[in-house]
Short mmCIF file of C-alpha atoms in Angstrom, two decimals:
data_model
loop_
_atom_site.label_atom_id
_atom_site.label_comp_id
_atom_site.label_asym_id
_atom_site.label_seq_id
_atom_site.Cartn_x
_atom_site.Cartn_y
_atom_site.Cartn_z
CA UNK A 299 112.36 141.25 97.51
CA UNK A 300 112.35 144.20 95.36
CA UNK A 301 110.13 147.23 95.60
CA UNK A 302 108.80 150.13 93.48
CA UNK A 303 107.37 152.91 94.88
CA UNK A 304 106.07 156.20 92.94
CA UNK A 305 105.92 159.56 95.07
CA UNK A 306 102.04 159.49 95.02
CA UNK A 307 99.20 157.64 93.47
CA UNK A 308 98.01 161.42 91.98
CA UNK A 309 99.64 164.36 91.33
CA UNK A 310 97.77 167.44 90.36
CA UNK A 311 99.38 170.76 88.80
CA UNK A 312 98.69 173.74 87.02
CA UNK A 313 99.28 174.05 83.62
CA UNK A 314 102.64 175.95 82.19
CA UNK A 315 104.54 174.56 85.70
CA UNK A 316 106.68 171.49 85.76
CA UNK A 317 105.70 168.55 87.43
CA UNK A 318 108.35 166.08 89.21
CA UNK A 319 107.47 162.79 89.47
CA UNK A 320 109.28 160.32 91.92
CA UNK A 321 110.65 157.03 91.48
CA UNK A 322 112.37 155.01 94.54
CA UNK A 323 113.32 151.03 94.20
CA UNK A 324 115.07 149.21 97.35
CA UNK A 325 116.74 146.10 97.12
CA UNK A 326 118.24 145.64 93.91
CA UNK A 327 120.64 147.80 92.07
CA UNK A 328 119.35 148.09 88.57
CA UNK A 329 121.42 148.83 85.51
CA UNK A 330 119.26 151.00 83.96
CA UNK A 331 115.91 152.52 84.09
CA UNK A 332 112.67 153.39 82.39
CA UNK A 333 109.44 155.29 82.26
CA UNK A 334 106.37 155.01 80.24
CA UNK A 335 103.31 156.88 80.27
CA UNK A 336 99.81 155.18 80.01
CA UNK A 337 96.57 157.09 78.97
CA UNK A 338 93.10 155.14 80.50
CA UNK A 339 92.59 152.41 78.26
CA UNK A 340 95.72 151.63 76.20
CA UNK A 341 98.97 149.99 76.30
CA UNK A 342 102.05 151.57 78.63
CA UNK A 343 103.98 153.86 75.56
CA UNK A 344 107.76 153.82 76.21
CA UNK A 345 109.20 157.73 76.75
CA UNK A 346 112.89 157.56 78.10
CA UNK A 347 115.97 155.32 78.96
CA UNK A 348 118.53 156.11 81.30
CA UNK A 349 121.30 154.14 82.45
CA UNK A 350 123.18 153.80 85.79
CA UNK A 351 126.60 155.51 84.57
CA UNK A 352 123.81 158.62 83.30
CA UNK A 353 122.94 161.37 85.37
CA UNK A 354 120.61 162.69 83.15
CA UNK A 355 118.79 162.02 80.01
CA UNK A 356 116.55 165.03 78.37
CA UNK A 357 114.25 164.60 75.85
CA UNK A 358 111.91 167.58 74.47
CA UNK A 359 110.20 168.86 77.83
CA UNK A 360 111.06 165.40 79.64
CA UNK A 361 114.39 165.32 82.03
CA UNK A 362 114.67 162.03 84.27
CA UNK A 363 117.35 161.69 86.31
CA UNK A 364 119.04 158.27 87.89
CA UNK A 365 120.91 158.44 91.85
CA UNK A 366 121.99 154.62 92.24
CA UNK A 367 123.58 155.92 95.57
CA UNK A 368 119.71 157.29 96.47
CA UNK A 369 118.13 154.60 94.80
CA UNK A 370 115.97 156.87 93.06
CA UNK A 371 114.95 158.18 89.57
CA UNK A 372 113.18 161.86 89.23
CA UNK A 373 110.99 162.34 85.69
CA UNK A 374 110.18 166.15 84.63
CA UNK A 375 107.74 167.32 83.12
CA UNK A 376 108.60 171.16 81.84
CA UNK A 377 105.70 173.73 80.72
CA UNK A 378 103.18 171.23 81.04
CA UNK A 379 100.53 170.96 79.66
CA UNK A 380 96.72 169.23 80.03
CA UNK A 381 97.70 166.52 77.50
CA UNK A 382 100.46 165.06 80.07
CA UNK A 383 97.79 163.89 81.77
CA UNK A 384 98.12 160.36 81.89
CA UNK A 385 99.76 157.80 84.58
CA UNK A 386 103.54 157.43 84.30
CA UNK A 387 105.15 154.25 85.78
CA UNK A 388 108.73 153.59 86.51
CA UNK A 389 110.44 150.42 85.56
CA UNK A 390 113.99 149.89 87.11
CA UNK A 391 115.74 146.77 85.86
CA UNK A 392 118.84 144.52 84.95
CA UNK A 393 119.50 143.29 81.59
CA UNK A 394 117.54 140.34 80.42
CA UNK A 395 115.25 140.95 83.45
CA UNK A 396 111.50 140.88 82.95
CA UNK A 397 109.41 144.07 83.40
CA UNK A 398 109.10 144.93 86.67
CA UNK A 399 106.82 148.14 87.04
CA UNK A 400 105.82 150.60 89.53
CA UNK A 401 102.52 152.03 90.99
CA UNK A 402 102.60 154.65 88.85
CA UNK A 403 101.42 158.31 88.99
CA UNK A 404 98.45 160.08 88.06
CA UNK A 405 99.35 163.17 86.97
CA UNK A 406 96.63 165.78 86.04
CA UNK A 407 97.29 168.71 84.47
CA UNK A 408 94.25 171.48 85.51
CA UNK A 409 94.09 174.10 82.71
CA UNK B 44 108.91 152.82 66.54
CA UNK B 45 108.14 148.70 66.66
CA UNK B 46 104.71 147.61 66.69
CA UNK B 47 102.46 144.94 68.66
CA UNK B 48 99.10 144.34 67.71
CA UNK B 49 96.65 142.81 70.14
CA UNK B 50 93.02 141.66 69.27
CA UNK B 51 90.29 141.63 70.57
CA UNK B 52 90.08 145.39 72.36
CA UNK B 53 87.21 144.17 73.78
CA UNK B 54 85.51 141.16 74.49
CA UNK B 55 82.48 140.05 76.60
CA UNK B 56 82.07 136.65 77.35
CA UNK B 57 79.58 134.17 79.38
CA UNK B 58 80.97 133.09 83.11
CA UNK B 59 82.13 129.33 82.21
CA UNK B 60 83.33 129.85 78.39
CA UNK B 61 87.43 130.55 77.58
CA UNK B 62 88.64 133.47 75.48
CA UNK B 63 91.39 133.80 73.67
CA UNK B 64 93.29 137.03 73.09
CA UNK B 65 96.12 137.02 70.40
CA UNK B 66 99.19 139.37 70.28
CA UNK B 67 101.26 139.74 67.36
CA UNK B 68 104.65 141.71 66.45
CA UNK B 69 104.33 143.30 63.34
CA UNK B 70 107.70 144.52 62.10
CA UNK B 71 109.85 142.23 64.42
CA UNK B 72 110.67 139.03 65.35
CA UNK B 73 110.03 138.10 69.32
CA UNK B 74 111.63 134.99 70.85
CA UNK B 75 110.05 136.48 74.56
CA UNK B 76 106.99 138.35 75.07
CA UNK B 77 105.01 138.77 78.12
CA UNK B 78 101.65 138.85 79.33
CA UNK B 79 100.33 140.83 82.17
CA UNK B 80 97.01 141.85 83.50
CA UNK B 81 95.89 145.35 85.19
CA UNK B 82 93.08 146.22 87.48
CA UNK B 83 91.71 149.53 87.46
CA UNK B 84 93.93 152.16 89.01
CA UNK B 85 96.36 149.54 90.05
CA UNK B 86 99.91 148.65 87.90
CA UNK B 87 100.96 146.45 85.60
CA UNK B 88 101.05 142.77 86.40
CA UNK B 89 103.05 140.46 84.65
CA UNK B 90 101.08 137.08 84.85
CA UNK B 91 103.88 135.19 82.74
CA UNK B 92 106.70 134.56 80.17
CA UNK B 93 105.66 133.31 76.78
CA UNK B 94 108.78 131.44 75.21
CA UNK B 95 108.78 130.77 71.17
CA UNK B 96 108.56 126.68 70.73
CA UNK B 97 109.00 126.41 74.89
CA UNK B 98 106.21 126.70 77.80
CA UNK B 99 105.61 129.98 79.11
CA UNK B 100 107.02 130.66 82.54
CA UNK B 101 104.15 131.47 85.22
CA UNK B 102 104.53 134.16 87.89
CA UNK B 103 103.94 133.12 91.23
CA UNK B 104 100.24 132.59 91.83
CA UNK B 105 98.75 132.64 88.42
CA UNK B 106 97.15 129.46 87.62
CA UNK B 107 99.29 127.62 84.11
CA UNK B 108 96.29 125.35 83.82
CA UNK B 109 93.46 128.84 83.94
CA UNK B 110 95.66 130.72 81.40
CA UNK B 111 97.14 128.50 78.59
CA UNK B 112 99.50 130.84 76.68
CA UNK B 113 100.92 129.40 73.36
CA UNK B 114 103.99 130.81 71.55
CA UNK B 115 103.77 128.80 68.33
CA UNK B 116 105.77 131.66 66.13
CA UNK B 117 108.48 134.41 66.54
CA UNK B 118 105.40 136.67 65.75
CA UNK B 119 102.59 135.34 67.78
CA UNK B 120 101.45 134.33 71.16
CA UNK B 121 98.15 133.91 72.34
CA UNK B 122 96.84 133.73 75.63
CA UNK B 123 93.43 131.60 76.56
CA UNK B 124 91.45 132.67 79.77
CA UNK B 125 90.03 129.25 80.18
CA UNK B 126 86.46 128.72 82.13
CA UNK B 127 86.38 132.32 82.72
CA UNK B 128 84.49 133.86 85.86
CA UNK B 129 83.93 137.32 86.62
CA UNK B 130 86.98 137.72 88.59
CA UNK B 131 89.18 137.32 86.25
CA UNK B 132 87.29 140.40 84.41
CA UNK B 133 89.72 142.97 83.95
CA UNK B 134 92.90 144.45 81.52
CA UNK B 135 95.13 142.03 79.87
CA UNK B 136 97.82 143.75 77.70
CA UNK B 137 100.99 142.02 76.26
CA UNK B 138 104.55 143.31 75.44
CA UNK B 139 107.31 142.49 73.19
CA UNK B 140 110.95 143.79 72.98
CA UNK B 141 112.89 143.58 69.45
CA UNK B 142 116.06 144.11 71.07
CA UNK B 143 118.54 141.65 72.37
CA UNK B 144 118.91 143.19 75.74
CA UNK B 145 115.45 143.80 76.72
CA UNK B 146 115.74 147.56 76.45
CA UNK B 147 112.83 148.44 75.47
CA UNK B 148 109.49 147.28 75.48
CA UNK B 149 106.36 147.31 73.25
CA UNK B 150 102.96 146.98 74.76
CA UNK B 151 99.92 146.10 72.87
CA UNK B 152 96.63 147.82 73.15
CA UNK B 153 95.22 145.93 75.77
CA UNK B 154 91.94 143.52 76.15
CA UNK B 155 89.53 144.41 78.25
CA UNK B 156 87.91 141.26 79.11
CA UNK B 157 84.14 141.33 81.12
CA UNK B 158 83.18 137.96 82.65
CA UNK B 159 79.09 137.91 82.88
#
């Protein structure tokens, strides 16, 4: 069956330095891939596409990147600052498939 | 960006009694949306598929007769916690995607539902 797995259930970094977030699926080969961030309390809010014949996909201080042969997407955050903190989840999927999401990630940013 | 609206934010109900928590798409029509539940620091859950005019498609485990979901418009579905018990306390949020491949979703607010 498929799996989701997010590099850790926190991640904790200084502010200004850029935090990498990790994404790894097995089992299915997804066409394309997403990430949302979530603040305590509210709705997931929808940040970036990428899609398997992309390498990369930047967006302001966001980069993800997408390695079908690794089975694994990578989400940056550059110069970061304390309002990133929030949990980020990874959603790898097919077309027409329904949501499928990861763990997530924690990530605080300590002033 | 496309918008869904979800109501109540909050509710606190009586163990025994059913609640019903509504999600709407405001700017855009949604044949599919979903429903799915979230316990603290844990992920999203999707408890089912609601289908415009159609039954809603259950994931495996949640209970179809426990959770009525009704998709009676392109803008609407509503889903009823029926006989509710403190276990099923937690964070329901819904989702809705205005495009024809699925390529983006559209969360709601979220419901945080207390059983007492």
């Amino acid at each position: 069956s498929q799996k989701i797995e997010q590099n850790s259930e926190a991640l904790n970094i200084q502010e200004g330095k850029t935090a990498t977030l990790t994404c790894n699926y097995t089992n299915y080969s997804p066409a394309y891939l997403q990430w949302y961030r979530q603040d305590p309390g509210r709705g997931p809010v929808f940040l970036l596409l990428i899609r398997e014949n992309e390498k990369e996909k930047r967006k302001e201080r966001l980069k993800v990147t997408f390695d079908t042969t690794l089975k694994q997407s990578l989400f940056h955050i550059t110069a970061s600052q304390p309002a990133d903190s929030a949990t980020y989840l990874c959603a790898p999927l097919n077309y027409g498939q329904n949501f499928v999401f990861g763990p997530g990630t924690r990530l605080s940013v300590l002033p | 960006g496309a918008v869904v609206s979800q109501h109540p934010s909050r509710v606190i109900c009586k163990s025994g009694t059913s609640v019903k928590i509504e999600c709407r798409s405001l700017d855009f029509q949604a044949t599919t949306m979903f429903w799915y539940r979230q316990f603290p620091k844990q992920s999203l859950m999707l408890m089912a598929t609601s289908n415009e005019g159609s039954k809603a498609t259950y994931e495996q485990g949640v209970e179809k007769d426990k959770f009525l979901i009704n998709h009676a418009s392109l803008t609407l579905s509503t889903l009823t916690v029926t006989s509710a018990h403190p276990e099923d306390s937690s964070f329901y949020i819904c989702s809705a995607s205005p495009g024809f491949m699925n390529t983006e979703a559209f969360f709601g607010q979220g419901t945080r539902l207390t059983v007492v």
